[in-house]
Coordinates of C-alpha atoms in Angstrom, one line a residue:
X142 CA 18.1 4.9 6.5
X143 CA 15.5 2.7 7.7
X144 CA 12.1 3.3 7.3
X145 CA 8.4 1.6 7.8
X146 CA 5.3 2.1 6.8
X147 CA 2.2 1.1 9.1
X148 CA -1.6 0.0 7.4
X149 CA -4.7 0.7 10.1
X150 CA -6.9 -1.9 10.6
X151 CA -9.9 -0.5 12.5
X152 CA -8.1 0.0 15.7
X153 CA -4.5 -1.5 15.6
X154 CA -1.9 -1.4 12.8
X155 CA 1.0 -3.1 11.8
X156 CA 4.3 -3.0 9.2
X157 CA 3.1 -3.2 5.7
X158 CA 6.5 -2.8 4.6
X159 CA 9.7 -1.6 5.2
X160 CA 12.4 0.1 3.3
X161 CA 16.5 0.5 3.9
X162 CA 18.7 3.0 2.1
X163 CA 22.6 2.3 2.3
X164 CA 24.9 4.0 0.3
X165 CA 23.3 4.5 -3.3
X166 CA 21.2 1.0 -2.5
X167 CA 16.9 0.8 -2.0
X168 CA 15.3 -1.9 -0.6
X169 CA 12.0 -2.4 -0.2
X170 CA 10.2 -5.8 1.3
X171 CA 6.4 -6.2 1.2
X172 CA 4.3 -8.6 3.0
X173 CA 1.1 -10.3 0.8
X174 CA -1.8 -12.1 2.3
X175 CA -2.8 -13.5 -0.7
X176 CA -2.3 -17.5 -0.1
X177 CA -1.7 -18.3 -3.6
X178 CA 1.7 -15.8 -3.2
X179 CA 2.7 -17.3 0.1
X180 CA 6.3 -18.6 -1.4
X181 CA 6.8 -15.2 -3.4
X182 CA 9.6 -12.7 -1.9
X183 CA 7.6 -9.1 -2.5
X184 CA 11.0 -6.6 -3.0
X185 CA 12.4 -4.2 -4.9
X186 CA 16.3 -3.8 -5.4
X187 CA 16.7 0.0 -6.6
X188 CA 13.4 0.1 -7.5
X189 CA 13.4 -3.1 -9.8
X190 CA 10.8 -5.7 -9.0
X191 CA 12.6 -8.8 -7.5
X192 CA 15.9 -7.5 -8.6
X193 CA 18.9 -9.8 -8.4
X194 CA 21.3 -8.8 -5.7
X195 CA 24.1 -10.5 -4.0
X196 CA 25.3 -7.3 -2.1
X197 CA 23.8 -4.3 -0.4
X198 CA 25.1 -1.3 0.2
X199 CA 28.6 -2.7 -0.2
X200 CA 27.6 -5.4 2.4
X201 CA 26.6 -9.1 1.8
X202 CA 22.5 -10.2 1.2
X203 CA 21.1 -13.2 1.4
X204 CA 17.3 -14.0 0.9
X205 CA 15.8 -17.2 2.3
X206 CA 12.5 -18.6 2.6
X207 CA 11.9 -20.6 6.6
X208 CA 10.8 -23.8 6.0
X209 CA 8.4 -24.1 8.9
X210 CA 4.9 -23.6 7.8
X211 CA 4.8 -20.0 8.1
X212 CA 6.7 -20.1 4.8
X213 CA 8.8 -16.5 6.4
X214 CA 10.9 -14.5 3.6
X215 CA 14.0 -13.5 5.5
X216 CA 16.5 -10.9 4.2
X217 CA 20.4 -10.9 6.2
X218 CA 22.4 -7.8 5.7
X219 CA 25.5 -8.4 7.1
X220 CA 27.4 -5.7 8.3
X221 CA 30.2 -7.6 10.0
X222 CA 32.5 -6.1 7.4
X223 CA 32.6 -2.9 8.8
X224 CA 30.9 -3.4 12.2
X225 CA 31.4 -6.8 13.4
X226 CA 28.9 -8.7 14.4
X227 CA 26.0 -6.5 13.0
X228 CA 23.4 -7.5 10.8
X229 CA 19.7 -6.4 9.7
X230 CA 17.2 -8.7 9.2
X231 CA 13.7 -8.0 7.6
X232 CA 11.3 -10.7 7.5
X233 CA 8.2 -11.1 6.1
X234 CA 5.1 -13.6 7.1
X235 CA 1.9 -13.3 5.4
X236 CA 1.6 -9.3 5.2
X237 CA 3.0 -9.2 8.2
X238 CA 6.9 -7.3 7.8
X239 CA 9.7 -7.5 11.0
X240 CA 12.6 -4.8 11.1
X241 CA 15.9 -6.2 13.7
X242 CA 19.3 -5.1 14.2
X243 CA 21.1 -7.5 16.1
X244 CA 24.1 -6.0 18.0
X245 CA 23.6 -2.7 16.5
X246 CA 26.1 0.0 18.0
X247 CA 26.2 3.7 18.4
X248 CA 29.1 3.1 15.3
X249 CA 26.6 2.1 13.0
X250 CA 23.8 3.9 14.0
X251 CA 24.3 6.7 16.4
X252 CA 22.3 9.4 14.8
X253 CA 19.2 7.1 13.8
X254 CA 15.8 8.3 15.0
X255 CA 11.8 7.2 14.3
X256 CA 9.5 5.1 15.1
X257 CA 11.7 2.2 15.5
X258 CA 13.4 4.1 17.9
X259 CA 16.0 6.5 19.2
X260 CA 20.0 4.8 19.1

């Protein structure tokens, strides 16, 4: 399960935050406009604040902060062992939050439906 949830701003919205269920694994990634938190990862493993986690749903996780001076929080699940090739990225800039798939397959998520899209 993927999911997102949009704020309004007078007349356009955007992804506060997003949140993927895999197996019996939560997590949740929050953007933050505050400056003073711009090199702070907002996310919560299985409902723990900044939780530590080296695997996700059985799959590996990596968190990493861009170095440009957007200062992104990117999360990488890779799925390539048991789809190759697939990951899911969720990325974070200011309170800005970014779902992808990259080379997503009706094997991995054939019966996914939502705002991100029909598979």
């Amino acid at each position: 399960d993927v999911q997102i949830r949009t704020k309004l701003v007078r007349y356009w919205s955007y992804i506060k935050s997003a949140a993927i269920h895999i197996g019996d694994d939560i997590l949740e990634v929050q953007g933050s406009a505050e400056t003073e938190e711009i090199g702070t990862a907002h996310y919560w493993y299985n409902l723990q604040y900044q939780g530590k986690m080296t695997t996700f749903g059985g799959f590996p996780v990596s968190v990493r902060v861009d170095s440009g001076r957007r200062r992104k929080h990117i999360f990488e699940i890779d799925l390539s062992s048991k789809y190759p090739g697939q990951k899911i990225f969720l990325d974070t800039m200011k309170e800005f939050v970014r779902v992808s798939f990259v080379k997503a397959s009706s094997d991995a998520f054939g019966n996914a439906v939502g705002m991100l899209g029909d598979f």
